[in-house]
């Protein structure tokens, strides 16, 4: 199975990013985590992106707040799918990061999840891998069955309580 690269602009992003890490761990998807800034370490971010495919990555998650150029900087240097997580880290409550991440120019796409949407970023990265990896597809199918069972159990409890 290919690895997922997880990149954050600062260690202050870790509390959100850990949700993606935990999701991938729970489903036994290999990953690496790095701190690279689009502004403070642009060469290292570029180098990671340029060599990601040959280093065994299948998708990259990039989390950043405020100006949030990280996902775009990574996407500009790889043809792998890049998923941006805009982070709520400023007085604009993450809207600045959302707009910076989602408003990419034609030719350099970045898939963008909700503000602080690390779990969905991890799941989307798994879906990307699942296109060509049956093991990843099975893990997603099992997760969907598990989620369905949880909702139906809650539904049964509510029906019992209110529909008698």
Short mmCIF file of C-alpha atoms in Angstrom, two decimals:
data_model
loop_
_atom_site.label_atom_id
_atom_site.label_comp_id
_atom_site.label_asym_id
_atom_site.label_seq_id
_atom_site.Cartn_x
_atom_site.Cartn_y
_atom_site.Cartn_z
CA UNK A 1 0.00 0.00 0.00
CA UNK A 2 1.22 3.49 -0.80
CA UNK A 3 1.94 5.91 2.06
CA UNK A 4 0.11 9.10 2.86
CA UNK A 5 2.26 12.17 3.42
CA UNK A 6 0.99 14.52 6.11
CA UNK A 7 2.57 17.94 6.18
CA UNK A 8 1.79 20.80 8.51
CA UNK A 9 3.13 24.31 8.46
CA UNK A 10 3.88 24.46 12.19
CA UNK A 11 3.85 22.23 15.25
CA UNK A 12 0.97 24.37 16.53
CA UNK A 13 -1.11 22.56 13.86
CA UNK A 14 -0.52 19.19 15.52
CA UNK A 15 -3.73 19.02 17.62
CA UNK A 16 -5.81 19.03 14.42
CA UNK A 17 -3.38 16.97 12.36
CA UNK A 18 -3.36 14.24 15.02
CA UNK A 19 -6.97 13.46 14.09
CA UNK A 20 -5.81 12.49 10.60
CA UNK A 21 -2.90 10.53 12.07
CA UNK A 22 -5.24 8.66 14.43
CA UNK A 23 -7.63 7.86 11.58
CA UNK A 24 -4.86 6.45 9.39
CA UNK A 25 -3.38 4.50 12.31
CA UNK A 26 -6.76 3.00 13.17
CA UNK A 27 -7.08 1.71 9.62
CA UNK A 28 -3.43 0.64 9.34
CA UNK A 29 -2.65 2.98 6.47
CA UNK A 30 1.07 3.83 6.30
CA UNK A 31 1.97 7.50 6.60
CA UNK A 32 4.72 9.97 7.41
CA UNK A 33 4.32 13.30 9.19
CA UNK A 34 6.49 16.36 8.56
CA UNK A 35 6.62 20.07 9.34
CA UNK A 36 7.42 22.15 6.27
CA UNK A 37 6.39 25.74 5.83
CA UNK A 38 5.53 27.19 2.42
CA UNK A 39 7.16 30.41 3.61
CA UNK A 40 9.89 29.49 6.10
CA UNK A 41 11.15 26.22 4.55
CA UNK A 42 10.11 26.46 0.89
CA UNK A 43 13.05 24.42 -0.41
CA UNK A 44 12.34 21.51 1.91
CA UNK A 45 8.60 21.59 1.11
CA UNK A 46 9.40 21.62 -2.61
CA UNK A 47 11.91 18.78 -2.27
CA UNK A 48 9.39 16.64 -0.40
CA UNK A 49 6.76 17.22 -3.08
CA UNK A 50 9.14 16.66 -6.01
CA UNK A 51 10.22 13.27 -4.66
CA UNK A 52 6.98 12.10 -3.01
CA UNK A 53 5.93 9.70 -5.77
CA UNK A 54 9.34 8.00 -5.97
CA UNK A 55 9.38 7.81 -2.16
CA UNK A 56 6.23 5.69 -2.14
CA UNK A 57 3.50 8.22 -1.42
CA UNK A 58 0.06 7.95 -3.01
CA UNK A 59 -1.44 11.22 -1.72
CA UNK A 60 -0.44 14.16 0.44
CA UNK A 61 -2.39 15.96 3.15
CA UNK A 62 -1.26 19.54 3.81
CA UNK A 63 -2.56 21.44 6.85
CA UNK A 64 -2.04 25.16 7.32
CA UNK A 65 -3.73 28.19 8.77
CA UNK A 66 -3.85 31.90 8.01
CA UNK A 67 -2.43 32.48 4.50
CA UNK A 68 -2.46 28.67 4.05
CA UNK A 69 -0.22 28.42 0.99
CA UNK A 70 1.20 25.03 1.96
CA UNK A 71 -1.22 22.80 0.03
CA UNK A 72 -0.81 24.90 -3.11
CA UNK A 73 2.97 24.98 -2.79
CA UNK A 74 3.01 21.19 -2.46
CA UNK A 75 0.56 20.71 -5.35
CA UNK A 76 2.67 22.95 -7.58
CA UNK A 77 5.54 20.49 -7.23
CA UNK A 78 3.85 17.09 -7.56
CA UNK A 79 1.24 15.35 -9.67
CA UNK A 80 0.05 13.35 -6.66
CA UNK A 81 -3.35 14.27 -5.22
CA UNK A 82 -3.05 16.94 -2.52
CA UNK A 83 -5.70 17.41 0.14
CA UNK A 84 -5.69 20.70 2.00
CA UNK A 85 -6.87 21.11 5.58
CA UNK A 86 -7.54 24.78 6.28
CA UNK A 87 -6.91 25.41 9.96
CA UNK A 88 -8.72 27.71 12.34
CA UNK A 89 -5.73 29.64 13.61
CA UNK A 90 -6.51 33.33 13.35
CA UNK A 91 -9.05 35.97 14.14
CA UNK A 92 -10.84 35.09 10.91
CA UNK A 93 -11.76 31.66 12.36
CA UNK A 94 -10.14 29.74 9.51
CA UNK A 95 -12.07 31.41 6.69
CA UNK A 96 -8.81 32.97 5.49
CA UNK A 97 -7.18 29.53 5.37
CA UNK A 98 -10.22 28.01 3.67
CA UNK A 99 -10.19 30.58 0.91
CA UNK A 100 -6.41 30.36 0.46
CA UNK A 101 -6.64 26.57 0.16
CA UNK A 102 -9.71 26.21 -2.02
CA UNK A 103 -9.07 29.07 -4.48
CA UNK A 104 -6.32 27.42 -6.52
CA UNK A 105 -5.63 28.49 -10.12
CA UNK A 106 -6.55 26.19 -12.99
CA UNK A 107 -3.97 23.48 -13.52
CA UNK A 108 -2.92 23.09 -9.85
CA UNK A 109 -5.83 21.39 -8.07
CA UNK A 110 -6.04 20.96 -4.31
CA UNK A 111 -8.91 18.99 -2.80
CA UNK A 112 -10.05 20.89 0.26
CA UNK A 113 -11.91 19.60 3.31
CA UNK A 114 -13.71 21.60 5.99
CA UNK A 115 -11.90 23.91 8.38
CA UNK A 116 -10.08 21.60 10.84
CA UNK A 117 -11.43 18.62 8.83
CA UNK A 118 -8.52 16.26 9.45
CA UNK A 119 -10.60 13.07 9.74
CA UNK A 120 -12.18 13.67 6.34
CA UNK A 121 -8.75 14.45 4.87
CA UNK A 122 -7.51 11.07 6.09
CA UNK A 123 -10.60 9.30 4.74
CA UNK A 124 -10.32 11.07 1.39
CA UNK A 125 -6.67 10.04 1.15
CA UNK A 126 -7.76 6.45 1.80
CA UNK A 127 -10.39 6.73 -0.94
CA UNK A 128 -7.71 7.95 -3.35
CA UNK A 129 -5.55 4.94 -2.52
CA UNK A 130 -8.58 2.65 -2.84
CA UNK A 131 -8.93 3.44 -6.54
CA UNK A 132 -6.01 1.10 -7.23
CA UNK A 133 -5.64 -0.77 -3.92
CA UNK A 134 -8.14 -3.46 -2.94
CA UNK A 135 -6.86 -3.55 0.65
CA UNK A 136 -7.61 0.16 1.08
CA UNK A 137 -11.05 -0.35 -0.52
CA UNK A 138 -11.86 -3.13 1.97
CA UNK A 139 -10.82 -0.96 4.90
CA UNK A 140 -13.17 1.77 3.70
CA UNK A 141 -16.02 -0.67 3.18
CA UNK A 142 -15.54 -2.01 6.71
CA UNK A 143 -15.53 1.53 8.08
CA UNK A 144 -18.77 2.36 6.26
CA UNK A 145 -20.42 -0.79 7.67
CA UNK A 146 -19.23 0.16 11.17
CA UNK A 147 -20.61 3.69 10.82
CA UNK A 148 -23.94 2.35 9.53
CA UNK A 149 -24.22 0.02 12.53
CA UNK A 150 -23.54 2.89 14.94
CA UNK A 151 -26.27 5.07 13.42
CA UNK A 152 -28.79 2.22 13.35
CA UNK A 153 -28.09 1.44 17.01
CA UNK A 154 -28.69 5.08 17.92
CA UNK A 155 -31.86 5.06 15.81
CA UNK A 156 -33.14 1.96 17.65
CA UNK A 157 -32.50 3.64 21.02
CA UNK A 158 -34.36 6.79 19.96
CA UNK A 159 -37.26 4.79 18.50
CA UNK A 160 -37.55 2.78 21.72
CA UNK A 161 -37.54 5.91 23.83
CA UNK A 162 -39.96 8.04 21.80
CA UNK A 163 -42.09 5.73 19.65
CA UNK A 164 -43.70 3.47 22.22
#
